[in-house]
PDB file of C-alpha atoms and ligand atoms in Angstrom:
ATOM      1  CA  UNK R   1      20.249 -44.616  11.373  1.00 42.00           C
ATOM      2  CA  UNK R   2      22.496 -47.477   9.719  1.00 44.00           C
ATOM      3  CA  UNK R   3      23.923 -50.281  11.813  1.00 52.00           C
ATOM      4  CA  UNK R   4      27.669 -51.840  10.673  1.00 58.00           C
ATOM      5  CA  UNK R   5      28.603 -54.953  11.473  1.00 66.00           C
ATOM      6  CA  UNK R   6      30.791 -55.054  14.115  1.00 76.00           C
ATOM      7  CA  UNK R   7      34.377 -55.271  12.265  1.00 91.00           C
ATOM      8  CA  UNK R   8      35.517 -58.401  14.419  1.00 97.00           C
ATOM      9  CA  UNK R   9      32.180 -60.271  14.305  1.00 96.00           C
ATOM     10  CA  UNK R  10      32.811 -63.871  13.885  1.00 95.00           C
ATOM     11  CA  UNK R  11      36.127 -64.136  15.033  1.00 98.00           C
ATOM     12  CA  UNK R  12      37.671 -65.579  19.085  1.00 98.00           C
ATOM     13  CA  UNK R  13      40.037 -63.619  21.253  1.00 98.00           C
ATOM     14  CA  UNK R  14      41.555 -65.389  24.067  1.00 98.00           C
ATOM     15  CA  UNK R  15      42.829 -62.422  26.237  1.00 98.00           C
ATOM     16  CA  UNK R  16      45.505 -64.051  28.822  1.00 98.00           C
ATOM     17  CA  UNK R  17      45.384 -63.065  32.435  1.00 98.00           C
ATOM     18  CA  UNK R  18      41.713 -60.876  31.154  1.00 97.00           C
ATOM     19  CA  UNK R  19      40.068 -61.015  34.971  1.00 94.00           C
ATOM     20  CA  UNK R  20      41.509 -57.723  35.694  1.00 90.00           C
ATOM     21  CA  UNK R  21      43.104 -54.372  35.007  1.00 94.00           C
ATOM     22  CA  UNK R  22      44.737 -54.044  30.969  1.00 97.00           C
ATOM     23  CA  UNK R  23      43.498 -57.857  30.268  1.00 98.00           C
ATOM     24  CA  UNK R  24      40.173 -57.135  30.753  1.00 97.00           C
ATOM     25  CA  UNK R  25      40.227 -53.712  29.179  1.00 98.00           C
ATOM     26  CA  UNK R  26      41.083 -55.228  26.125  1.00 98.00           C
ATOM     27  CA  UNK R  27      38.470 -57.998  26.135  1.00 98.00           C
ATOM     28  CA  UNK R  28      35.859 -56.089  26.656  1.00 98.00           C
ATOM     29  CA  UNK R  29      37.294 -53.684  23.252  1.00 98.00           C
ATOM     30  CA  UNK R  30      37.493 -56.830  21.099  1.00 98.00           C
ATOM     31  CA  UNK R  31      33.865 -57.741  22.567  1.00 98.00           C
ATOM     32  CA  UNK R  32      32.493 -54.387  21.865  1.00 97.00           C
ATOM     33  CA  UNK R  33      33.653 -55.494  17.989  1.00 97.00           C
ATOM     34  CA  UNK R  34      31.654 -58.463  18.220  1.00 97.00           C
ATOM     35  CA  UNK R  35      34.608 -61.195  18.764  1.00 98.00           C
ATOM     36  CA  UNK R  36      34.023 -64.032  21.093  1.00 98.00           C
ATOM     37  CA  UNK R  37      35.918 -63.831  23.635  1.00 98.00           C
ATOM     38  CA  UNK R  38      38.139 -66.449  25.822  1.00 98.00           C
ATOM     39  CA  UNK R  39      38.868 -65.091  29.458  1.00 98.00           C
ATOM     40  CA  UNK R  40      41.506 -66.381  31.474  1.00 98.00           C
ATOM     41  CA  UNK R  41      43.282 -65.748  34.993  1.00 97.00           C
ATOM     42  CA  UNK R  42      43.193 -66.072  38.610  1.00 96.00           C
ATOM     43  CA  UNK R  43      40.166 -63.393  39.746  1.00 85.00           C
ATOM     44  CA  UNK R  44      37.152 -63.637  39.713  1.00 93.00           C
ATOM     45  CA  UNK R  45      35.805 -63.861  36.829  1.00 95.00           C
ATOM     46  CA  UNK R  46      31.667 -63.974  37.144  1.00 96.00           C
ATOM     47  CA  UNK R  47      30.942 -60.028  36.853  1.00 94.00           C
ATOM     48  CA  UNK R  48      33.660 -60.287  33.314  1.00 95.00           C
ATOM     49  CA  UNK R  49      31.344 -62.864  32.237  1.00 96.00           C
ATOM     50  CA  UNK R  50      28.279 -61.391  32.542  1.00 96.00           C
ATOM     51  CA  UNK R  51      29.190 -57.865  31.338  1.00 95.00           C
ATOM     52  CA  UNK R  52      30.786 -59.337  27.903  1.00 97.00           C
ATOM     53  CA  UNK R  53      27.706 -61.552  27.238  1.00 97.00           C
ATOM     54  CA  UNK R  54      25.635 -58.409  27.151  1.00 97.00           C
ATOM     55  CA  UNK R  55      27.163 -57.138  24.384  1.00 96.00           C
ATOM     56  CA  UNK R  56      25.496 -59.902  22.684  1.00 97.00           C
ATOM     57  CA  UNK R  57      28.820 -62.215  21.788  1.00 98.00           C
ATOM     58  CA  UNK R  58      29.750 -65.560  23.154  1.00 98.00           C
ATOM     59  CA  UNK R  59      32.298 -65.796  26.475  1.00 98.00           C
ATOM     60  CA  UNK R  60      33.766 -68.595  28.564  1.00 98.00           C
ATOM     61  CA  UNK R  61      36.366 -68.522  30.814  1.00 98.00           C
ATOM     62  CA  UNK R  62      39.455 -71.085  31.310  1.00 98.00           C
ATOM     63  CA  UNK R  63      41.442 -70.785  34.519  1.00 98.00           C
ATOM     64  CA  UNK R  64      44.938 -72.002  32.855  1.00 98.00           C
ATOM     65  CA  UNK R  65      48.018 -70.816  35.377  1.00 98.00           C
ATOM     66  CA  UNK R  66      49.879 -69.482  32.537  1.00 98.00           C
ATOM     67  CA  UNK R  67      53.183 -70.539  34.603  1.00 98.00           C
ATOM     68  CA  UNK R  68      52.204 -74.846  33.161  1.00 98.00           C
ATOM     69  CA  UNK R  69      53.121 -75.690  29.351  1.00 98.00           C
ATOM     70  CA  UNK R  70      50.467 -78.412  30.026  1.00 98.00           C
ATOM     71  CA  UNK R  71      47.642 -76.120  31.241  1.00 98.00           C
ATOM     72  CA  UNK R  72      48.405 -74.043  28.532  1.00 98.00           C
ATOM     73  CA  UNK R  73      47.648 -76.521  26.427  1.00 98.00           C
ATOM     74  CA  UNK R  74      44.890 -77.454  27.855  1.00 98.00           C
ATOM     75  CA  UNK R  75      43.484 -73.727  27.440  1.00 98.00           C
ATOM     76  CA  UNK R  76      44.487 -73.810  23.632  1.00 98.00           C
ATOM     77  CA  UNK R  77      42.497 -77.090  22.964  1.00 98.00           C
ATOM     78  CA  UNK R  78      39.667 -76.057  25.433  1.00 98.00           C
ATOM     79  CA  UNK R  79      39.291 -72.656  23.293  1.00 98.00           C
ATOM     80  CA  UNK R  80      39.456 -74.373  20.201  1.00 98.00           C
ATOM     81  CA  UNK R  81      36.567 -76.687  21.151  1.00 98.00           C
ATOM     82  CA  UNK R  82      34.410 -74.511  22.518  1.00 98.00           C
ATOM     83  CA  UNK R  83      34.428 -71.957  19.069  1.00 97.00           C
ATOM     84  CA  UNK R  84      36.535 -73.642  16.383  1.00 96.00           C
ATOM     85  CA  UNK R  85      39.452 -71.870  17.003  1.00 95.00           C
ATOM     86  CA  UNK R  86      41.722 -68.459  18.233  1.00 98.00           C
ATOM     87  CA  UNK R  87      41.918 -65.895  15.449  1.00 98.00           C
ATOM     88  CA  UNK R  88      43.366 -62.910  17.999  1.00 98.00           C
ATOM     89  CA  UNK R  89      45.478 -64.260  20.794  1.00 99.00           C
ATOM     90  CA  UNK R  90      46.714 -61.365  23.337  1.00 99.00           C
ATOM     91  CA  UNK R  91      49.351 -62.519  25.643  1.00 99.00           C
ATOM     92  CA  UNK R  92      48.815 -60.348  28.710  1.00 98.00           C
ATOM     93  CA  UNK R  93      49.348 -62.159  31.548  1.00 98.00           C
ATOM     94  CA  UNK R  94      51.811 -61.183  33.894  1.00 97.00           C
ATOM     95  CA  UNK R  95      53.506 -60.368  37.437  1.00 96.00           C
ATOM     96  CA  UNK R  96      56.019 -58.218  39.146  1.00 95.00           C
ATOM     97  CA  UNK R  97      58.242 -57.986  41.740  1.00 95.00           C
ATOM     98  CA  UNK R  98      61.017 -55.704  42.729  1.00 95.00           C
ATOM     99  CA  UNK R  99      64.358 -56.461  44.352  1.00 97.00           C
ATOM    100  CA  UNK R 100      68.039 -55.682  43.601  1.00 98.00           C
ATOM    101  CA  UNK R 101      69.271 -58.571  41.402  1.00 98.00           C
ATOM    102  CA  UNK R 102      71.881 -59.989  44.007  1.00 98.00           C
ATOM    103  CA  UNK R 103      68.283 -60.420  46.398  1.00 98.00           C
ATOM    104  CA  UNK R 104      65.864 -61.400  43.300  1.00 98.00           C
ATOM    105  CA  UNK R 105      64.285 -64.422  45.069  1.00 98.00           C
ATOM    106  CA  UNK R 106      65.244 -67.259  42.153  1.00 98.00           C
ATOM    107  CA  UNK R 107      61.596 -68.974  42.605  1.00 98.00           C
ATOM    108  CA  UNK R 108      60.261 -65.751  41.549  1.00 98.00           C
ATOM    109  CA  UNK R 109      62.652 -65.188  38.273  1.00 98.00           C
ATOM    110  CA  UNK R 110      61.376 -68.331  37.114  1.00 98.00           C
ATOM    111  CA  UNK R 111      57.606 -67.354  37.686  1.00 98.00           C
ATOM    112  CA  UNK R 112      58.231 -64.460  35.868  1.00 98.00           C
ATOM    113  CA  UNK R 113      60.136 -65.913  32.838  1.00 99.00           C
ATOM    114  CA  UNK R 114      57.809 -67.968  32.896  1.00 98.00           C
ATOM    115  CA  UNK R 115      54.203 -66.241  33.204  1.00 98.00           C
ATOM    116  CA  UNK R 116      55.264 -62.635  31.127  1.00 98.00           C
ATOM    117  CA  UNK R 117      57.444 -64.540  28.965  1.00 99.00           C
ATOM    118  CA  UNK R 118      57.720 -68.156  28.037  1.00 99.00           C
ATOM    119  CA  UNK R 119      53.717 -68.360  28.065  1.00 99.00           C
ATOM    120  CA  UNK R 120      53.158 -66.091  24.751  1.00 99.00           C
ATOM    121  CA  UNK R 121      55.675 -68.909  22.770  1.00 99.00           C
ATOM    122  CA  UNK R 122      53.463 -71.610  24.267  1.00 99.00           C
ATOM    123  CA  UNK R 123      49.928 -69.985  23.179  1.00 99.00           C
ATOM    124  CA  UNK R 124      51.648 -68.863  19.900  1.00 99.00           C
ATOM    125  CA  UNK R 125      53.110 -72.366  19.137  1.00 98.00           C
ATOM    126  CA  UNK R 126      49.413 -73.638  19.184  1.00 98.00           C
ATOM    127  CA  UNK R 127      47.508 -71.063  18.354  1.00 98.00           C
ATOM    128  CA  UNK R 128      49.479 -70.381  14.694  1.00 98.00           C
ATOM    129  CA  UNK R 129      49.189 -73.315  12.553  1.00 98.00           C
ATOM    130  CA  UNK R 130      45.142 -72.758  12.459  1.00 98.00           C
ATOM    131  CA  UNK R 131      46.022 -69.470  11.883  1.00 98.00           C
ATOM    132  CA  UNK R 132      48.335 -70.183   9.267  1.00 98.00           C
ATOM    133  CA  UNK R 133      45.490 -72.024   8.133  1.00 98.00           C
ATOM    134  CA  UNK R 134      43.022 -70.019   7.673  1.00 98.00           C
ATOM    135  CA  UNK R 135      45.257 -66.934   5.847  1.00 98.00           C
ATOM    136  CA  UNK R 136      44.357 -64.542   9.082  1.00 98.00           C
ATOM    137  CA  UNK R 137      45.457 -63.820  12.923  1.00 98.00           C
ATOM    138  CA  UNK R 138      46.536 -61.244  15.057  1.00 98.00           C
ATOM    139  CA  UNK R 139      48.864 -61.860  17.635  1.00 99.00           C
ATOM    140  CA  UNK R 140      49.177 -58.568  20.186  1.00 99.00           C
ATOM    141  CA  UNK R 141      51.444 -59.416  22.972  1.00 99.00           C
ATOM    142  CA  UNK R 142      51.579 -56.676  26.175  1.00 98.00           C
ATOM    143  CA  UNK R 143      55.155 -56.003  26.648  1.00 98.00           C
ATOM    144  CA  UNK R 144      55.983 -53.008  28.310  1.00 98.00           C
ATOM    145  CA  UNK R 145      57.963 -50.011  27.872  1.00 98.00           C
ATOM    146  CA  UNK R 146      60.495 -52.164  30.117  1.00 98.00           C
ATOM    147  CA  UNK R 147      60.491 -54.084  26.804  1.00 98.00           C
ATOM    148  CA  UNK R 148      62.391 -51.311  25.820  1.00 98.00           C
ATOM    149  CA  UNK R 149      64.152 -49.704  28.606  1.00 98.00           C
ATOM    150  CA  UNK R 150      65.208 -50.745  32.006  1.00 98.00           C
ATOM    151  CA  UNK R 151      64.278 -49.502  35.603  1.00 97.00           C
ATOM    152  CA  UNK R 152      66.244 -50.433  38.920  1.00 97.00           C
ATOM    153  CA  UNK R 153      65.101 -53.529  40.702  1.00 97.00           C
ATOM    154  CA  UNK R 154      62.784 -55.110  38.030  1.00 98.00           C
ATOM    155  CA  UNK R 155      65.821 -57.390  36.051  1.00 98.00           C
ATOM    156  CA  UNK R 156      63.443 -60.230  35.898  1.00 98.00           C
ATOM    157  CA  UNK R 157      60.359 -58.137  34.684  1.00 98.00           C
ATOM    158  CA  UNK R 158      62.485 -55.980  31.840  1.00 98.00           C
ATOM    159  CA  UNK R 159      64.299 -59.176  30.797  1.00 99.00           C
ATOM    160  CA  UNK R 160      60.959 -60.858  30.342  1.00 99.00           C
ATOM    161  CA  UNK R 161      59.976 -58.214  28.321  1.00 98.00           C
ATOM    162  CA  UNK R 162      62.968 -57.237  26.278  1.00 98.00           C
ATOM    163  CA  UNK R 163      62.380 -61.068  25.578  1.00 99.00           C
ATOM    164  CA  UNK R 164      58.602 -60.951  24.184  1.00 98.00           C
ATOM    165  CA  UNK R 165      59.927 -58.049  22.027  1.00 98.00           C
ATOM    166  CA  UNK R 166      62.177 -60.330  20.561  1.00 98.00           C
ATOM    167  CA  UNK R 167      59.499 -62.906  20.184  1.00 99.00           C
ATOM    168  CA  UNK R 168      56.962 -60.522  18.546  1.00 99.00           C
ATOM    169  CA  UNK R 169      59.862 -59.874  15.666  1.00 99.00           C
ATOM    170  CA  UNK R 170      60.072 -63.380  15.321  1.00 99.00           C
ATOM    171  CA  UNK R 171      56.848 -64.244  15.167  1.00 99.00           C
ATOM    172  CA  UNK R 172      55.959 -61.427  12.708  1.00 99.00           C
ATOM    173  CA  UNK R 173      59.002 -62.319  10.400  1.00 98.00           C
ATOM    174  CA  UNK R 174      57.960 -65.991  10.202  1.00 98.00           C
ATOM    175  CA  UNK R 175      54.459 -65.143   8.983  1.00 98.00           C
ATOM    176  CA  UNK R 176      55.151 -61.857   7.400  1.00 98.00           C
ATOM    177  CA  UNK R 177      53.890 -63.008   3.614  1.00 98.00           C
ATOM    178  CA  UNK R 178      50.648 -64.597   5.698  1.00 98.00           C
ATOM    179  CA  UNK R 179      47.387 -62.880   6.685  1.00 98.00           C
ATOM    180  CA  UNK R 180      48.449 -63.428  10.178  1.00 98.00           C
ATOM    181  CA  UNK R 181      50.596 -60.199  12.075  1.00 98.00           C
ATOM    182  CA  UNK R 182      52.108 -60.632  15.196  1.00 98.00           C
ATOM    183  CA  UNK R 183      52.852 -56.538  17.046  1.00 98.00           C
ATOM    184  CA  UNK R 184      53.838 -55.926  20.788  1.00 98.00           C
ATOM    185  CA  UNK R 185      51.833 -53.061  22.924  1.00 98.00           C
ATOM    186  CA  UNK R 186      54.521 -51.254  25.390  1.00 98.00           C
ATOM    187  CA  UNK R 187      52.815 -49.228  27.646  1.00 98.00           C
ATOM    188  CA  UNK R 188      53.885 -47.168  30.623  1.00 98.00           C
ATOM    189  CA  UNK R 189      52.179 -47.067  34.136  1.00 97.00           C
ATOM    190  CA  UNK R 190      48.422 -48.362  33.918  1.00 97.00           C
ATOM    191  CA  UNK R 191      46.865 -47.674  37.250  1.00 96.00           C
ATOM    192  CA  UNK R 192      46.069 -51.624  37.964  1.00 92.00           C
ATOM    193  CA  UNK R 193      46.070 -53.941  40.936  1.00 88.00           C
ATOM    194  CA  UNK R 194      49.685 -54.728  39.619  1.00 84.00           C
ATOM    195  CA  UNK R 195      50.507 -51.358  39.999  1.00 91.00           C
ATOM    196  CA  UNK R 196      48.515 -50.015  42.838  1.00 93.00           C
ATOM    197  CA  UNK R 197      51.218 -52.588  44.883  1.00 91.00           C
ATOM    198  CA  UNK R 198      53.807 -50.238  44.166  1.00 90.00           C
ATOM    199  CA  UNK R 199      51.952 -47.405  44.849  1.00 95.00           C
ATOM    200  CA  UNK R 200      51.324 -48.856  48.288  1.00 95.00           C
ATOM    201  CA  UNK R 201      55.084 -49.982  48.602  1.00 94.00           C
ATOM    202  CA  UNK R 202      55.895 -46.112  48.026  1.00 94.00           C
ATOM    203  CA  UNK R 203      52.941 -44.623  50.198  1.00 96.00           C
ATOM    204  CA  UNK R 204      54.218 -46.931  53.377  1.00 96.00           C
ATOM    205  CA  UNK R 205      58.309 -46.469  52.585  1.00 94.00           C
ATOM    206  CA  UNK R 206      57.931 -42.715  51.903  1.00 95.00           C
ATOM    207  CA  UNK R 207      55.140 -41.697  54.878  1.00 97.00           C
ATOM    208  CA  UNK R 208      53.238 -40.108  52.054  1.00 96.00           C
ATOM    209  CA  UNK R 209      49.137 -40.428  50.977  1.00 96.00           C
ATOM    210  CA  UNK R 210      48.147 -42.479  47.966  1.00 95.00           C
ATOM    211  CA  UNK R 211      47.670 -39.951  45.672  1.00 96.00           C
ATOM    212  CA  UNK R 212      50.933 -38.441  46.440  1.00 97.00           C
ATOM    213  CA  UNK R 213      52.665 -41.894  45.824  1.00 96.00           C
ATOM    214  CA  UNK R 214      50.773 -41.878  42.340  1.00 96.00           C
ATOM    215  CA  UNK R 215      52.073 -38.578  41.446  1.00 97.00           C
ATOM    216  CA  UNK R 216      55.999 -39.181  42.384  1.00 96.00           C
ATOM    217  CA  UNK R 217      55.716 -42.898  40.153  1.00 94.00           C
ATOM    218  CA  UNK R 218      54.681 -40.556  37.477  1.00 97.00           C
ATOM    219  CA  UNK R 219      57.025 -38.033  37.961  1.00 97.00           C
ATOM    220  CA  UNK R 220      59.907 -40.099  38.013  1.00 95.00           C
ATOM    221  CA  UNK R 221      59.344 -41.660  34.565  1.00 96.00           C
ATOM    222  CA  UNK R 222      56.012 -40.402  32.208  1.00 97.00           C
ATOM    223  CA  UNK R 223      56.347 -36.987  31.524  1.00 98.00           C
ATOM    224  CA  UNK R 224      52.306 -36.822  30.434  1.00 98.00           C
ATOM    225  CA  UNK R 225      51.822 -37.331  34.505  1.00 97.00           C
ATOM    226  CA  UNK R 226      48.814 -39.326  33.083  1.00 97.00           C
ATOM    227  CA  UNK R 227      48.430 -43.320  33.680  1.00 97.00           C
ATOM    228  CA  UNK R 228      47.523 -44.700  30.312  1.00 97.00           C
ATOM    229  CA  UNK R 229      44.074 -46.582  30.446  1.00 97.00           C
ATOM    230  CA  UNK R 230      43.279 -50.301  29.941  1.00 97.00           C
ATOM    231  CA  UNK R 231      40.424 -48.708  27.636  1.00 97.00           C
ATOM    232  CA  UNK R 232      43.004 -46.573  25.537  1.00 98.00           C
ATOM    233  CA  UNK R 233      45.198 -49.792  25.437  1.00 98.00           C
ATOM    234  CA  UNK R 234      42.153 -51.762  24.085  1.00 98.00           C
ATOM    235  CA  UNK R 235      41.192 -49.255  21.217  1.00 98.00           C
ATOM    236  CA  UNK R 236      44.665 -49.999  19.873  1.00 98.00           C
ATOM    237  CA  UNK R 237      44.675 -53.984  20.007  1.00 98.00           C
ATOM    238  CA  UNK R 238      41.196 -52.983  18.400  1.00 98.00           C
ATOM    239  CA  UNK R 239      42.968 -51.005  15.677  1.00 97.00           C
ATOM    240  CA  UNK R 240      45.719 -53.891  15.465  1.00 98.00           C
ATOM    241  CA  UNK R 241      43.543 -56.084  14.764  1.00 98.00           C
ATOM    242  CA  UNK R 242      41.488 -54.037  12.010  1.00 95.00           C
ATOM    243  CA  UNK R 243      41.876 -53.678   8.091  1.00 90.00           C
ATOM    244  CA  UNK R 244      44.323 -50.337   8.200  1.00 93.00           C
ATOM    245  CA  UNK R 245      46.820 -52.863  10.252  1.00 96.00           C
ATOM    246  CA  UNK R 246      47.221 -55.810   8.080  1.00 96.00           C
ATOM    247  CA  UNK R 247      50.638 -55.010   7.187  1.00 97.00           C
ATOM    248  CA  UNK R 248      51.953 -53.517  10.644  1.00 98.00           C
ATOM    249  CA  UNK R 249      54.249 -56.678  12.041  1.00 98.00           C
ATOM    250  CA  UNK R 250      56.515 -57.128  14.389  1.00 98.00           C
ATOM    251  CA  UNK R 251      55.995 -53.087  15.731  1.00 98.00           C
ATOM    252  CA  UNK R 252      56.412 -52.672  19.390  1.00 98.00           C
ATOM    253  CA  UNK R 253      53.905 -49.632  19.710  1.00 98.00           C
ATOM    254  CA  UNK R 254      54.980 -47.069  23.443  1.00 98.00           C
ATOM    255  CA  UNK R 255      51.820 -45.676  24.967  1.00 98.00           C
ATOM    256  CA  UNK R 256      53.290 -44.877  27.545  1.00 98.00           C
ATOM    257  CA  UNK R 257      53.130 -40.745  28.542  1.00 98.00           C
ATOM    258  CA  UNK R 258      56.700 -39.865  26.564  1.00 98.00           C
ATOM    259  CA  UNK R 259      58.201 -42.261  28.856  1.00 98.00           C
ATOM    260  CA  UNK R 260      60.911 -44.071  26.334  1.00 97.00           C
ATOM    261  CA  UNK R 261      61.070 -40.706  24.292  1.00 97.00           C
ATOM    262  CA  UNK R 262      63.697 -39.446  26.931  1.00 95.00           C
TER     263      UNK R 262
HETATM  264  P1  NAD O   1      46.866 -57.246  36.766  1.00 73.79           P
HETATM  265  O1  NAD O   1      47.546 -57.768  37.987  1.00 73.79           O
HETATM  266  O2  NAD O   1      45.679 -56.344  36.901  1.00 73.79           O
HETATM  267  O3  NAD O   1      46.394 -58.431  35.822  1.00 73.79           O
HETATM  268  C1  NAD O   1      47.194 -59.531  35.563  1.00 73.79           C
HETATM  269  C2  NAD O   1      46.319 -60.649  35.100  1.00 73.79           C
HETATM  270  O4  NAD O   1      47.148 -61.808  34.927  1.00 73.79           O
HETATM  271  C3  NAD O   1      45.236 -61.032  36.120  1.00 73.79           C
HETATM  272  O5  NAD O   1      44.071 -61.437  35.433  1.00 73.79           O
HETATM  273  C4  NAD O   1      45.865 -62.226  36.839  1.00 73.79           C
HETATM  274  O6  NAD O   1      44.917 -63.101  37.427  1.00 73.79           O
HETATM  275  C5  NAD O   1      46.585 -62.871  35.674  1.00 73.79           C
HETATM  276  N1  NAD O   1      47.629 -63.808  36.079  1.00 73.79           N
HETATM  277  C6  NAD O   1      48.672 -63.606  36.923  1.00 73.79           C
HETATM  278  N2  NAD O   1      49.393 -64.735  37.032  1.00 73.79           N
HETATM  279  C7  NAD O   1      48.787 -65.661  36.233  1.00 73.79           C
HETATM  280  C8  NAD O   1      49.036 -67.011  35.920  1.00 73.79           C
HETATM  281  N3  NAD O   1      50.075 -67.687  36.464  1.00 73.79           N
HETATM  282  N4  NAD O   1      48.191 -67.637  35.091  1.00 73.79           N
HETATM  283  C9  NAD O   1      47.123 -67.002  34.546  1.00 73.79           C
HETATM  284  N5  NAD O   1      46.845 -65.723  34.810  1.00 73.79           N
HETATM  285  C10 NAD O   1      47.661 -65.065  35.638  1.00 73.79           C
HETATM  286  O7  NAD O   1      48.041 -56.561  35.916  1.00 73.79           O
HETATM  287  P2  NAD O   1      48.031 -55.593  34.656  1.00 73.79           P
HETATM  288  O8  NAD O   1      48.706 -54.351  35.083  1.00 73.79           O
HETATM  289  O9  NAD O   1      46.693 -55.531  34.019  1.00 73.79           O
HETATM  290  O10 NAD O   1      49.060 -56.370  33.734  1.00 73.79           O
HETATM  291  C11 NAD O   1      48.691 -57.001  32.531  1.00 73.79           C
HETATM  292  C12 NAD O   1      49.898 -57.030  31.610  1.00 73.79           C
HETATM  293  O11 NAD O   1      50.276 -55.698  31.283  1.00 73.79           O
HETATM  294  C13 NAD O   1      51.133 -57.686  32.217  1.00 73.79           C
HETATM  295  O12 NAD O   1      51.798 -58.454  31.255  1.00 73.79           O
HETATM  296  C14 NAD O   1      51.973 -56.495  32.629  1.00 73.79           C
HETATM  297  O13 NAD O   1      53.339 -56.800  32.660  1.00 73.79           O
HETATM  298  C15 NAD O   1      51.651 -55.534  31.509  1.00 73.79           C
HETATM  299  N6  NAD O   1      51.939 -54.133  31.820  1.00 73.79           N
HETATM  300  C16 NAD O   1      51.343 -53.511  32.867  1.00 73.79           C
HETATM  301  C17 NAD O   1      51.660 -52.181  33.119  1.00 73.79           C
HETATM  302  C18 NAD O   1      51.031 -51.416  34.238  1.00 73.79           C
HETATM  303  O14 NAD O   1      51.468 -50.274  34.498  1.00 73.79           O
HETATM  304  N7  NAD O   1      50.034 -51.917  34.916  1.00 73.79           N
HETATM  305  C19 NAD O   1      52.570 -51.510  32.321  1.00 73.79           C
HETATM  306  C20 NAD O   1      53.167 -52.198  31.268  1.00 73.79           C
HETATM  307  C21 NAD O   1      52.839 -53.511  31.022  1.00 73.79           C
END
């Protein structure tokens, strides 16, 4: 049997918000290709650790709030010390909440501007002049299909990620004669802790079981009736950031059930 080198050997992700659900999906993808790999968010983060280091590459964690320019910062330079520098930055981190606009709590618009959105200019302002540098990066930032479309009650959420569509064209445009691409991933429901709070919200408002809450989110918007996985969402950050994709930039690629196809 032959052995290939893992096609991202050599090379450091920092996954934002990576100690759960589509995050750490995708870390443990880019891992599986032999990148290093930066974790970052507010859960725990051991078990991550441990599981990535046995696939043989080198992890560390950084517990930036992605909400602070200045921890930011601090994650950037902290990442860059510990292995030379970020050659695939995926801006995942990000929150939700759900009221009518006239009763959107203004405390947490600004969290989410500023977690889902302003965060991925703040790691891509630092992470792209090494980048630049060395003639190859990958920026993958996890919009949404709400980067795309809207949905009732979630003005902060789908402006935030209208917005990092925008910033992916940008940030593709800017670099598009470099070895460095910049796409957006949009998917539809992913069956996380971020979304396993609105499944609860609909079990206890509509007297109904879990699953049944599960099945009415789906049926309302994906006509697949499937969640997409944080697995399936990592194969394609993989396949962003492989040789087929150098010239894919500024995409913002639906998996997402046939959700935005309507
Ligand atoms: P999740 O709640 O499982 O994970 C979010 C991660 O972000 C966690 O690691 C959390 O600790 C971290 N985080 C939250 N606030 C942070 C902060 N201030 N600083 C640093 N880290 C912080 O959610 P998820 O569903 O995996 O969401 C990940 C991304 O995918 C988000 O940007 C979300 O908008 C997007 N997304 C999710 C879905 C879905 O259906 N779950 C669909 C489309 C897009």
């Amino acid at each position: 049997m032959t052995h290939s080198t893992p096609s991202l050997a050599g090379k450091t992700a920092l996954v934002t918000g990576s100690t759960s659900g589509i995050g750490l999906g995708i870390a443990k993808k880019l891992a599986a290709q032999g990148a290093n790999i930066m974790l970052n968010g507010f859960g725990e983060y051991q078990s991550a650790m441990n599981e990535i280091a046995a696939m043989g590459v080198q992890v560390d964690y950084h517990g930036a709030d992605m909400s602070k320019p200045s921890d930011i910062e601090d994650l950037m330079a902290a990442t860059a010390k510990r292995f030379g520098q970020c050659d695939i930055l995926v801006n995942n981190a990000g929150i939700q909440h759900v009221a009518t606009v006239q009763d959107f709590p203004t405390e947490r618009w600004d969290a989410i501007i500023a977690i889902n959105l302003s965060s991925a200019f703040h790691t891509s302002r630092l992470a792209l002049p090494s980048m630049q540098a060395s003639n190859w990066g990958r920026i993958i930032n996890i919009a949404s299909v709400h980067g795309l479309v809207g949905s009732a009650q979630k003005s902060a959420y789908v402006a935030a990620k209208h917005g990092i569509v925008g910033l992916t064209k940008v940030t593709a445009l800017e670099n598009a004669t470099t070895g460095v691409t910049c796409n957006a991933i949009c998917p539809g429901w992913v069956l996380t802790p971020l979304v396993q709070k609105q499944v609860d919200a609909r079990a206890a408002s509509l007297g109904v079981s879990n699953e049944e809450a599960k099945r009415g989110l789906l049926a309302e918007k994906e006509p697949s009736m499937q969640f997409t996985t944080p697995e399936e969402l990592g194969d394609l950050a993989v396949f962003l950031c492989g040789p087929a994709s150098g010239n894919i930039r500024g995409v913002s690629w639906q998996m997402d059930g046939g959700w935005s196809a309507q």
